Amino acid sequence: MRFTPHVTVATIVENDGLFLMVEEQANQRIVLNQPAGHLEADEGLIQAAIRETLEETGWEVEPFAVVGIYLYTAPSNGVTYQRVCFAAKPRRHHPERQLDDGIVGPCWMTREQLLGEAERWRSELVLRCIDDYLSGHRHPLSLIR
């Protein structure tokens, strides 16, 4: 069996204690996730985080730190994902922008609200990334080469 991890990015966008989340269709249900997605060919990780956030939420963001790098194997399909999670500042919202297929829409939630929706998390990384961010995990963007 060939091991081929999938490289993904996610973005923590926090504004006054609220986190930008995405409601999206996955496996026949609506789940919550950070703005996140797969790295595309000939794309840098930071550019992927900016693109995915815009495509899924309509928000332009400015990444300022790396929160962490995570390895996660989905129990539903056995696929392993390497997630690079960024922290970013919200810069401009485009509410008229058409969002990616499968995206219900963006929403702003506190950590406590998110805790109350644990059954809707796309994966356990949703809360782990936020908790790492809240714990002060911030690595310079220059970590990404």
mmCIF file of N, CA, C and O in Angstrom, residues 55-141:
data_model
loop_
_atom_site.group_PDB
_atom_site.id
_atom_site.type_symbol
_atom_site.label_atom_id
_atom_site.label_comp_id
_atom_site.label_asym_id
_atom_site.label_seq_id
_atom_site.Cartn_x
_atom_site.Cartn_y
_atom_site.Cartn_z
ATOM 1 N N GLU A 55 -12.260 31.783 -0.772
ATOM 2 C CA GLU A 55 -13.212 30.942 -1.506
ATOM 3 C C GLU A 55 -14.317 30.377 -0.617
ATOM 4 O O GLU A 55 -15.427 30.158 -1.081
ATOM 5 N N GLU A 56 -14.007 30.152 0.654
ATOM 6 C CA GLU A 56 -14.985 29.521 1.537
ATOM 7 C C GLU A 56 -15.771 30.494 2.402
ATOM 8 O O GLU A 56 -16.825 30.135 2.916
ATOM 9 N N THR A 57 -15.247 31.723 2.568
ATOM 10 C CA THR A 57 -15.923 32.671 3.467
ATOM 11 C C THR A 57 -16.203 34.033 2.849
ATOM 12 O O THR A 57 -16.970 34.804 3.403
ATOM 13 N N GLY A 58 -15.526 34.371 1.755
ATOM 14 C CA GLY A 58 -15.643 35.707 1.196
ATOM 15 C C GLY A 58 -14.775 36.725 1.921
ATOM 16 O O GLY A 58 -14.857 37.915 1.639
ATOM 17 N N TRP A 59 -13.919 36.275 2.828
ATOM 18 C CA TRP A 59 -13.053 37.177 3.589
ATOM 19 C C TRP A 59 -11.639 37.182 3.028
ATOM 20 O O TRP A 59 -11.038 36.118 2.832
ATOM 21 N N GLU A 60 -11.121 38.398 2.778
ATOM 22 C CA GLU A 60 -9.695 38.573 2.518
ATOM 23 C C GLU A 60 -9.014 38.605 3.876
ATOM 24 O O GLU A 60 -9.482 39.290 4.785
ATOM 25 N N VAL A 61 -7.913 37.855 4.002
ATOM 26 C CA VAL A 61 -7.196 37.809 5.279
ATOM 27 C C VAL A 61 -5.708 38.047 5.054
ATOM 28 O O VAL A 61 -5.198 37.889 3.940
ATOM 29 N N GLU A 62 -5.044 38.394 6.151
ATOM 30 C CA GLU A 62 -3.598 38.604 6.136
ATOM 31 C C GLU A 62 -2.960 37.668 7.162
ATOM 32 O O GLU A 62 -3.023 37.926 8.374
ATOM 33 N N PRO A 63 -2.371 36.561 6.704
ATOM 34 C CA PRO A 63 -1.705 35.657 7.644
ATOM 35 C C PRO A 63 -0.548 36.358 8.351
ATOM 36 O O PRO A 63 0.177 37.152 7.752
ATOM 37 N N PHE A 64 -0.399 36.071 9.656
ATOM 38 C CA PHE A 64 0.696 36.673 10.410
ATOM 39 C C PHE A 64 1.513 35.659 11.197
ATOM 40 O O PHE A 64 2.572 35.996 11.729
ATOM 41 N N ALA A 65 1.050 34.404 11.272
ATOM 42 C CA ALA A 65 1.796 33.397 12.018
ATOM 43 C C ALA A 65 1.373 31.992 11.608
ATOM 44 O O ALA A 65 0.287 31.794 11.062
ATOM 45 N N VAL A 66 2.245 31.045 11.910
ATOM 46 C CA VAL A 66 1.919 29.626 11.796
ATOM 47 C C VAL A 66 1.544 29.164 13.200
ATOM 48 O O VAL A 66 2.299 29.371 14.152
ATOM 49 N N VAL A 67 0.363 28.573 13.331
ATOM 50 C CA VAL A 67 -0.088 28.071 14.627
ATOM 51 C C VAL A 67 0.501 26.683 14.879
ATOM 52 O O VAL A 67 0.960 26.376 15.969
ATOM 53 N N GLY A 68 0.491 25.850 13.863
ATOM 54 C CA GLY A 68 1.020 24.504 14.030
ATOM 55 C C GLY A 68 0.925 23.695 12.759
ATOM 56 O O GLY A 68 0.283 24.089 11.788
ATOM 57 N N ILE A 69 1.598 22.549 12.803
ATOM 58 C CA ILE A 69 1.572 21.588 11.705
ATOM 59 C C ILE A 69 1.094 20.278 12.315
ATOM 60 O O ILE A 69 1.659 19.799 13.298
ATOM 61 N N TYR A 70 0.052 19.714 11.743
ATOM 62 C CA TYR A 70 -0.650 18.580 12.339
ATOM 63 C C TYR A 70 -0.726 17.418 11.359
ATOM 64 O O TYR A 70 -0.887 17.623 10.159
ATOM 65 N N LEU A 71 -0.648 16.210 11.882
ATOM 66 C CA LEU A 71 -0.844 15.005 11.090
ATOM 67 C C LEU A 71 -2.093 14.325 11.627
ATOM 68 O O LEU A 71 -2.211 14.083 12.847
ATOM 69 N N TYR A 72 -3.041 14.042 10.748
ATOM 70 C CA TYR A 72 -4.331 13.509 11.165
ATOM 71 C C TYR A 72 -4.776 12.442 10.173
ATOM 72 O O TYR A 72 -4.761 12.671 8.957
ATOM 73 N N THR A 73 -5.152 11.286 10.686
ATOM 74 C CA THR A 73 -5.713 10.234 9.851
ATOM 75 C C THR A 73 -7.209 10.149 10.130
ATOM 76 O O THR A 73 -7.620 9.903 11.275
ATOM 77 N N ALA A 74 -7.994 10.375 9.095
ATOM 78 C CA ALA A 74 -9.451 10.384 9.244
ATOM 79 C C ALA A 74 -9.954 8.964 9.479
ATOM 80 O O ALA A 74 -9.685 8.073 8.670
ATOM 81 N N PRO A 75 -10.674 8.740 10.578
ATOM 82 C CA PRO A 75 -11.178 7.388 10.837
ATOM 83 C C PRO A 75 -12.213 6.933 9.813
ATOM 84 O O PRO A 75 -12.376 5.738 9.587
ATOM 85 N N SER A 76 -12.884 7.879 9.163
ATOM 86 C CA SER A 76 -13.938 7.517 8.214
ATOM 87 C C SER A 76 -13.408 6.884 6.936
ATOM 88 O O SER A 76 -14.075 6.055 6.330
ATOM 89 N N ASN A 77 -12.179 7.291 6.524
ATOM 90 C CA ASN A 77 -11.673 6.757 5.246
ATOM 91 C C ASN A 77 -10.202 6.343 5.294
ATOM 92 O O ASN A 77 -9.670 5.881 4.291
ATOM 93 N N GLY A 78 -9.530 6.540 6.422
ATOM 94 C CA GLY A 78 -8.132 6.139 6.546
ATOM 95 C C GLY A 78 -7.143 7.046 5.847
ATOM 96 O O GLY A 78 -5.948 6.752 5.822
ATOM 97 N N VAL A 79 -7.614 8.158 5.298
ATOM 98 C CA VAL A 79 -6.731 9.089 4.599
ATOM 99 C C VAL A 79 -5.983 9.934 5.628
ATOM 100 O O VAL A 79 -6.579 10.397 6.606
ATOM 101 N N THR A 80 -4.683 10.123 5.399
ATOM 102 C CA THR A 80 -3.869 10.940 6.290
ATOM 103 C C THR A 80 -3.698 12.323 5.696
ATOM 104 O O THR A 80 -3.380 12.466 4.511
ATOM 105 N N TYR A 81 -3.923 13.328 6.525
ATOM 106 C CA TYR A 81 -3.806 14.725 6.130
ATOM 107 C C TYR A 81 -2.706 15.387 6.935
ATOM 108 O O TYR A 81 -2.627 15.198 8.146
ATOM 109 N N GLN A 82 -1.876 16.165 6.270
ATOM 110 C CA GLN A 82 -0.932 17.027 6.954
ATOM 111 C C GLN A 82 -1.504 18.434 6.845
ATOM 112 O O GLN A 82 -1.630 18.985 5.759
ATOM 113 N N ARG A 83 -1.873 19.005 7.971
ATOM 114 C CA ARG A 83 -2.516 20.325 8.014
ATOM 115 C C ARG A 83 -1.524 21.351 8.532
ATOM 116 O O ARG A 83 -0.939 21.177 9.598
ATOM 117 N N VAL A 84 -1.369 22.425 7.789
ATOM 118 C CA VAL A 84 -0.587 23.567 8.237
ATOM 119 C C VAL A 84 -1.608 24.640 8.588
ATOM 120 O O VAL A 84 -2.380 25.072 7.734
ATOM 121 N N CYS A 85 -1.613 25.023 9.850
ATOM 122 C CA CYS A 85 -2.609 25.971 10.329
ATOM 123 C C CYS A 85 -1.970 27.337 10.536
ATOM 124 O O CYS A 85 -0.947 27.456 11.221
ATOM 125 N N PHE A 86 -2.592 28.349 9.964
ATOM 126 C CA PHE A 86 -2.131 29.731 10.045
ATOM 127 C C PHE A 86 -3.067 30.548 10.917
ATOM 128 O O PHE A 86 -4.244 30.221 11.047
ATOM 129 N N ALA A 87 -2.542 31.634 11.467
ATOM 130 C CA ALA A 87 -3.359 32.663 12.104
ATOM 131 C C ALA A 87 -3.357 33.860 11.166
ATOM 132 O O ALA A 87 -2.316 34.188 10.572
ATOM 133 N N ALA A 88 -4.524 34.485 11.008
ATOM 134 C CA ALA A 88 -4.630 35.607 10.074
ATOM 135 C C ALA A 88 -5.572 36.660 10.622
ATOM 136 O O ALA A 88 -6.476 36.365 11.414
ATOM 137 N N LYS A 89 -5.356 37.884 10.167
ATOM 138 C CA LYS A 89 -6.235 39.000 10.517
ATOM 139 C C LYS A 89 -7.285 39.160 9.419
ATOM 140 O O LYS A 89 -6.954 39.094 8.236
ATOM 141 N N PRO A 90 -8.548 39.414 9.795
ATOM 142 C CA PRO A 90 -9.553 39.696 8.763
ATOM 143 C C PRO A 90 -9.305 41.094 8.194
ATOM 144 O O PRO A 90 -9.046 42.032 8.938
ATOM 145 N N ARG A 91 -9.355 41.216 6.884
ATOM 146 C CA ARG A 91 -9.093 42.511 6.254
ATOM 147 C C ARG A 91 -10.313 43.086 5.538
ATOM 148 O O ARG A 91 -10.626 44.253 5.699
ATOM 149 N N ARG A 92 -10.987 42.279 4.741
ATOM 150 C CA ARG A 92 -12.119 42.817 3.963
ATOM 151 C C ARG A 92 -13.081 41.686 3.632
ATOM 152 O O ARG A 92 -12.650 40.612 3.214
ATOM 153 N N HIS A 93 -14.361 41.963 3.823
ATOM 154 C CA HIS A 93 -15.378 40.965 3.514
ATOM 155 C C HIS A 93 -16.049 41.284 2.185
ATOM 156 O O HIS A 93 -16.342 42.448 1.897
ATOM 157 N N HIS A 94 -16.282 40.253 1.413
ATOM 158 C CA HIS A 94 -16.984 40.357 0.127
ATOM 159 C C HIS A 94 -18.248 39.490 0.232
ATOM 160 O O HIS A 94 -18.267 38.355 -0.253
ATOM 161 N N PRO A 95 -19.313 40.014 0.850
ATOM 162 C CA PRO A 95 -20.505 39.187 1.075
ATOM 163 C C PRO A 95 -21.194 38.751 -0.208
ATOM 164 O O PRO A 95 -21.942 37.769 -0.205
ATOM 165 N N GLU A 96 -20.935 39.458 -1.301
ATOM 166 C CA GLU A 96 -21.575 39.108 -2.576
ATOM 167 C C GLU A 96 -20.855 37.973 -3.297
ATOM 168 O O GLU A 96 -21.366 37.406 -4.260
ATOM 169 N N ARG A 97 -19.678 37.606 -2.844
ATOM 170 C CA ARG A 97 -18.854 36.598 -3.517
ATOM 171 C C ARG A 97 -19.504 35.215 -3.443
ATOM 172 O O ARG A 97 -19.962 34.784 -2.392
ATOM 173 N N GLN A 98 -19.527 34.530 -4.573
ATOM 174 C CA GLN A 98 -20.015 33.150 -4.611
ATOM 175 C C GLN A 98 -18.979 32.254 -3.939
ATOM 176 O O GLN A 98 -17.801 32.317 -4.260
ATOM 177 N N LEU A 99 -19.440 31.424 -3.010
ATOM 178 C CA LEU A 99 -18.551 30.555 -2.265
ATOM 179 C C LEU A 99 -18.421 29.199 -2.964
ATOM 180 O O LEU A 99 -19.230 28.850 -3.820
ATOM 181 N N ASP A 100 -17.393 28.456 -2.583
ATOM 182 C CA ASP A 100 -17.139 27.143 -3.175
ATOM 183 C C ASP A 100 -18.350 26.222 -3.054
ATOM 184 O O ASP A 100 -19.152 26.350 -2.117
ATOM 185 N N ASP A 101 -18.443 25.264 -3.966
ATOM 186 C CA ASP A 101 -19.478 24.236 -3.898
ATOM 187 C C ASP A 101 -19.370 23.502 -2.565
ATOM 188 O O ASP A 101 -18.266 23.218 -2.089
ATOM 189 N N GLY A 102 -20.496 23.211 -1.977
ATOM 190 C CA GLY A 102 -20.526 22.481 -0.718
ATOM 191 C C GLY A 102 -20.435 23.367 0.508
ATOM 192 O O GLY A 102 -20.616 22.895 1.632
ATOM 193 N N ILE A 103 -20.158 24.653 0.308
ATOM 194 C CA ILE A 103 -20.065 25.576 1.434
ATOM 195 C C ILE A 103 -21.449 26.161 1.706
ATOM 196 O O ILE A 103 -22.074 26.738 0.816
ATOM 197 N N VAL A 104 -21.922 25.993 2.933
ATOM 198 C CA VAL A 104 -23.194 26.598 3.331
ATOM 199 C C VAL A 104 -22.971 28.076 3.599
ATOM 200 O O VAL A 104 -23.741 28.921 3.164
ATOM 201 N N GLY A 105 -21.879 28.389 4.319
ATOM 202 C CA GLY A 105 -21.541 29.777 4.559
ATOM 203 C C GLY A 105 -20.640 29.937 5.759
ATOM 204 O O GLY A 105 -20.422 29.002 6.536
ATOM 205 N N PRO A 106 -20.129 31.152 5.925
ATOM 206 C CA PRO A 106 -19.276 31.435 7.079
ATOM 207 C C PRO A 106 -20.122 31.792 8.295
ATOM 208 O O PRO A 106 -21.271 32.217 8.170
ATOM 209 N N CYS A 107 -19.533 31.611 9.469
ATOM 210 C CA CYS A 107 -20.170 32.055 10.700
ATOM 211 C C CYS A 107 -19.069 32.362 11.706
ATOM 212 O O CYS A 107 -17.966 31.834 11.620
ATOM 213 N N TRP A 108 -19.368 33.265 12.623
ATOM 214 C CA TRP A 108 -18.425 33.639 13.671
ATOM 215 C C TRP A 108 -18.901 33.003 14.966
ATOM 216 O O TRP A 108 -20.069 33.143 15.344
ATOM 217 N N MET A 109 -17.999 32.303 15.660
ATOM 218 C CA MET A 109 -18.355 31.576 16.873
ATOM 219 C C MET A 109 -17.295 31.772 17.956
ATOM 220 O O MET A 109 -16.110 31.887 17.642
ATOM 221 N N THR A 110 -17.746 31.757 19.199
ATOM 222 C CA THR A 110 -16.800 31.718 20.306
ATOM 223 C C THR A 110 -16.328 30.270 20.479
ATOM 224 O O THR A 110 -16.945 29.322 19.952
ATOM 225 N N ARG A 111 -15.271 30.102 21.251
ATOM 226 C CA ARG A 111 -14.803 28.755 21.551
ATOM 227 C C ARG A 111 -15.899 27.982 22.284
ATOM 228 O O ARG A 111 -16.116 26.793 22.013
ATOM 229 N N GLU A 112 -16.599 28.629 23.189
ATOM 230 C CA GLU A 112 -17.646 27.976 23.954
ATOM 231 C C GLU A 112 -18.797 27.516 23.049
ATOM 232 O O GLU A 112 -19.347 26.426 23.232
ATOM 233 N N GLN A 113 -19.175 28.353 22.094
ATOM 234 C CA GLN A 113 -20.209 27.946 21.140
ATOM 235 C C GLN A 113 -19.746 26.736 20.336
ATOM 236 O O GLN A 113 -20.520 25.815 20.098
ATOM 237 N N LEU A 114 -18.491 26.760 19.941
ATOM 238 C CA LEU A 114 -17.934 25.646 19.180
ATOM 239 C C LEU A 114 -17.935 24.360 20.012
ATOM 240 O O LEU A 114 -18.251 23.282 19.501
ATOM 241 N N LEU A 115 -17.612 24.484 21.295
ATOM 242 C CA LEU A 115 -17.651 23.312 22.189
ATOM 243 C C LEU A 115 -19.038 22.683 22.220
ATOM 244 O O LEU A 115 -19.172 21.464 22.295
ATOM 245 N N GLY A 116 -20.057 23.519 22.165
ATOM 246 C CA GLY A 116 -21.430 23.021 22.182
ATOM 247 C C GLY A 116 -21.857 22.346 20.892
ATOM 248 O O GLY A 116 -22.939 21.765 20.833
ATOM 249 N N GLU A 117 -21.027 22.427 19.878
ATOM 250 C CA GLU A 117 -21.331 21.841 18.565
ATOM 251 C C GLU A 117 -20.324 20.751 18.200
ATOM 252 O O GLU A 117 -20.063 20.510 17.023
ATOM 253 N N ALA A 118 -19.750 20.088 19.190
ATOM 254 C CA ALA A 118 -18.672 19.118 18.952
ATOM 255 C C ALA A 118 -19.056 18.032 17.952
ATOM 256 O O ALA A 118 -18.208 17.571 17.170
ATOM 257 N N GLU A 119 -20.306 17.632 17.942
ATOM 258 C CA GLU A 119 -20.734 16.576 17.012
ATOM 259 C C GLU A 119 -20.691 17.042 15.556
ATOM 260 O O GLU A 119 -20.740 16.221 14.650
ATOM 261 N N ARG A 120 -20.550 18.338 15.340
ATOM 262 C CA ARG A 120 -20.522 18.877 13.978
ATOM 263 C C ARG A 120 -19.110 19.208 13.494
ATOM 264 O O ARG A 120 -18.940 19.657 12.359
ATOM 265 N N TRP A 121 -18.100 19.018 14.323
ATOM 266 C CA TRP A 121 -16.733 19.322 13.879
ATOM 267 C C TRP A 121 -16.345 18.417 12.724
ATOM 268 O O TRP A 121 -16.624 17.220 12.743
ATOM 269 N N ARG A 122 -15.672 18.988 11.749
ATOM 270 C CA ARG A 122 -15.170 18.185 10.625
ATOM 271 C C ARG A 122 -14.161 17.157 11.135
ATOM 272 O O ARG A 122 -14.136 16.030 10.666
ATOM 273 N N SER A 123 -13.332 17.570 12.092
ATOM 274 C CA SER A 123 -12.393 16.656 12.739
ATOM 275 C C SER A 123 -12.018 17.240 14.095
ATOM 276 O O SER A 123 -12.342 18.390 14.405
ATOM 277 N N GLU A 124 -11.297 16.478 14.863
ATOM 278 C CA GLU A 124 -10.835 16.955 16.173
ATOM 279 C C GLU A 124 -9.850 18.109 16.042
ATOM 280 O O GLU A 124 -9.604 18.834 17.010
ATOM 281 N N LEU A 125 -9.284 18.305 14.850
ATOM 282 C CA LEU A 125 -8.339 19.400 14.644
ATOM 283 C C LEU A 125 -9.002 20.769 14.745
ATOM 284 O O LEU A 125 -8.317 21.764 14.974
ATOM 285 N N VAL A 126 -10.307 20.837 14.588
ATOM 286 C CA VAL A 126 -11.011 22.118 14.672
ATOM 287 C C VAL A 126 -10.733 22.782 16.023
ATOM 288 O O VAL A 126 -10.275 23.928 16.083
ATOM 289 N N LEU A 127 -10.984 22.069 17.096
ATOM 290 C CA LEU A 127 -10.754 22.651 18.423
ATOM 291 C C LEU A 127 -9.267 22.672 18.770
ATOM 292 O O LEU A 127 -8.793 23.616 19.399
ATOM 293 N N ARG A 128 -8.535 21.667 18.354
ATOM 294 C CA ARG A 128 -7.096 21.616 18.670
ATOM 295 C C ARG A 128 -6.378 22.847 18.131
ATOM 296 O O ARG A 128 -5.565 23.461 18.822
ATOM 297 N N CYS A 129 -6.677 23.249 16.908
ATOM 298 C CA CYS A 129 -6.027 24.429 16.320
ATOM 299 C C CYS A 129 -6.407 25.703 17.077
ATOM 300 O O CYS A 129 -5.553 26.557 17.337
ATOM 301 N N ILE A 130 -7.678 25.833 17.432
ATOM 302 C CA ILE A 130 -8.108 27.011 18.187
ATOM 303 C C ILE A 130 -7.447 27.031 19.562
ATOM 304 O O ILE A 130 -6.964 28.074 20.009
ATOM 305 N N ASP A 131 -7.400 25.894 20.221
ATOM 306 C CA ASP A 131 -6.764 25.848 21.544
ATOM 307 C C ASP A 131 -5.272 26.153 21.461
ATOM 308 O O ASP A 131 -4.730 26.840 22.335
ATOM 309 N N ASP A 132 -4.606 25.671 20.427
ATOM 310 C CA ASP A 132 -3.191 26.001 20.254
ATOM 311 C C ASP A 132 -3.024 27.504 20.027
ATOM 312 O O ASP A 132 -2.130 28.130 20.594
ATOM 313 N N TYR A 133 -3.895 28.075 19.222
ATOM 314 C CA TYR A 133 -3.872 29.524 18.981
ATOM 315 C C TYR A 133 -4.078 30.286 20.294
ATOM 316 O O TYR A 133 -3.335 31.213 20.615
ATOM 317 N N LEU A 134 -5.090 29.894 21.063
ATOM 318 C CA LEU A 134 -5.388 30.573 22.323
ATOM 319 C C LEU A 134 -4.276 30.387 23.359
ATOM 320 O O LEU A 134 -4.101 31.217 24.240
ATOM 321 N N SER A 135 -3.521 29.305 23.228
ATOM 322 C CA SER A 135 -2.387 29.050 24.130
ATOM 323 C C SER A 135 -1.152 29.841 23.738
ATOM 324 O O SER A 135 -0.123 29.751 24.410
ATOM 325 N N GLY A 136 -1.253 30.586 22.640
ATOM 326 C CA GLY A 136 -0.150 31.441 22.232
ATOM 327 C C GLY A 136 0.815 30.834 21.234
ATOM 328 O O GLY A 136 1.875 31.399 20.979
ATOM 329 N N HIS A 137 0.458 29.708 20.651
ATOM 330 C CA HIS A 137 1.331 29.110 19.636
ATOM 331 C C HIS A 137 1.374 30.012 18.409
ATOM 332 O O HIS A 137 0.373 30.143 17.700
ATOM 333 N N ARG A 138 2.482 30.650 18.206
ATOM 334 C CA ARG A 138 2.678 31.545 17.056
ATOM 335 C C ARG A 138 4.115 31.375 16.583
ATOM 336 O O ARG A 138 5.049 31.661 17.315
ATOM 337 N N HIS A 139 4.258 30.897 15.383
ATOM 338 C CA HIS A 139 5.582 30.740 14.790
ATOM 339 C C HIS A 139 5.655 31.695 13.605
ATOM 340 O O HIS A 139 4.649 31.920 12.919
ATOM 341 N N PRO A 140 6.813 32.266 13.348
ATOM 342 C CA PRO A 140 6.903 33.244 12.251
ATOM 343 C C PRO A 140 6.610 32.597 10.900
ATOM 344 O O PRO A 140 6.879 31.414 10.681
ATOM 345 N N LEU A 141 6.021 33.411 10.013
ATOM 346 C CA LEU A 141 5.746 32.907 8.660
ATOM 347 C C LEU A 141 7.017 32.473 7.946
ATOM 348 O O LEU A 141 6.958 31.643 7.031
#
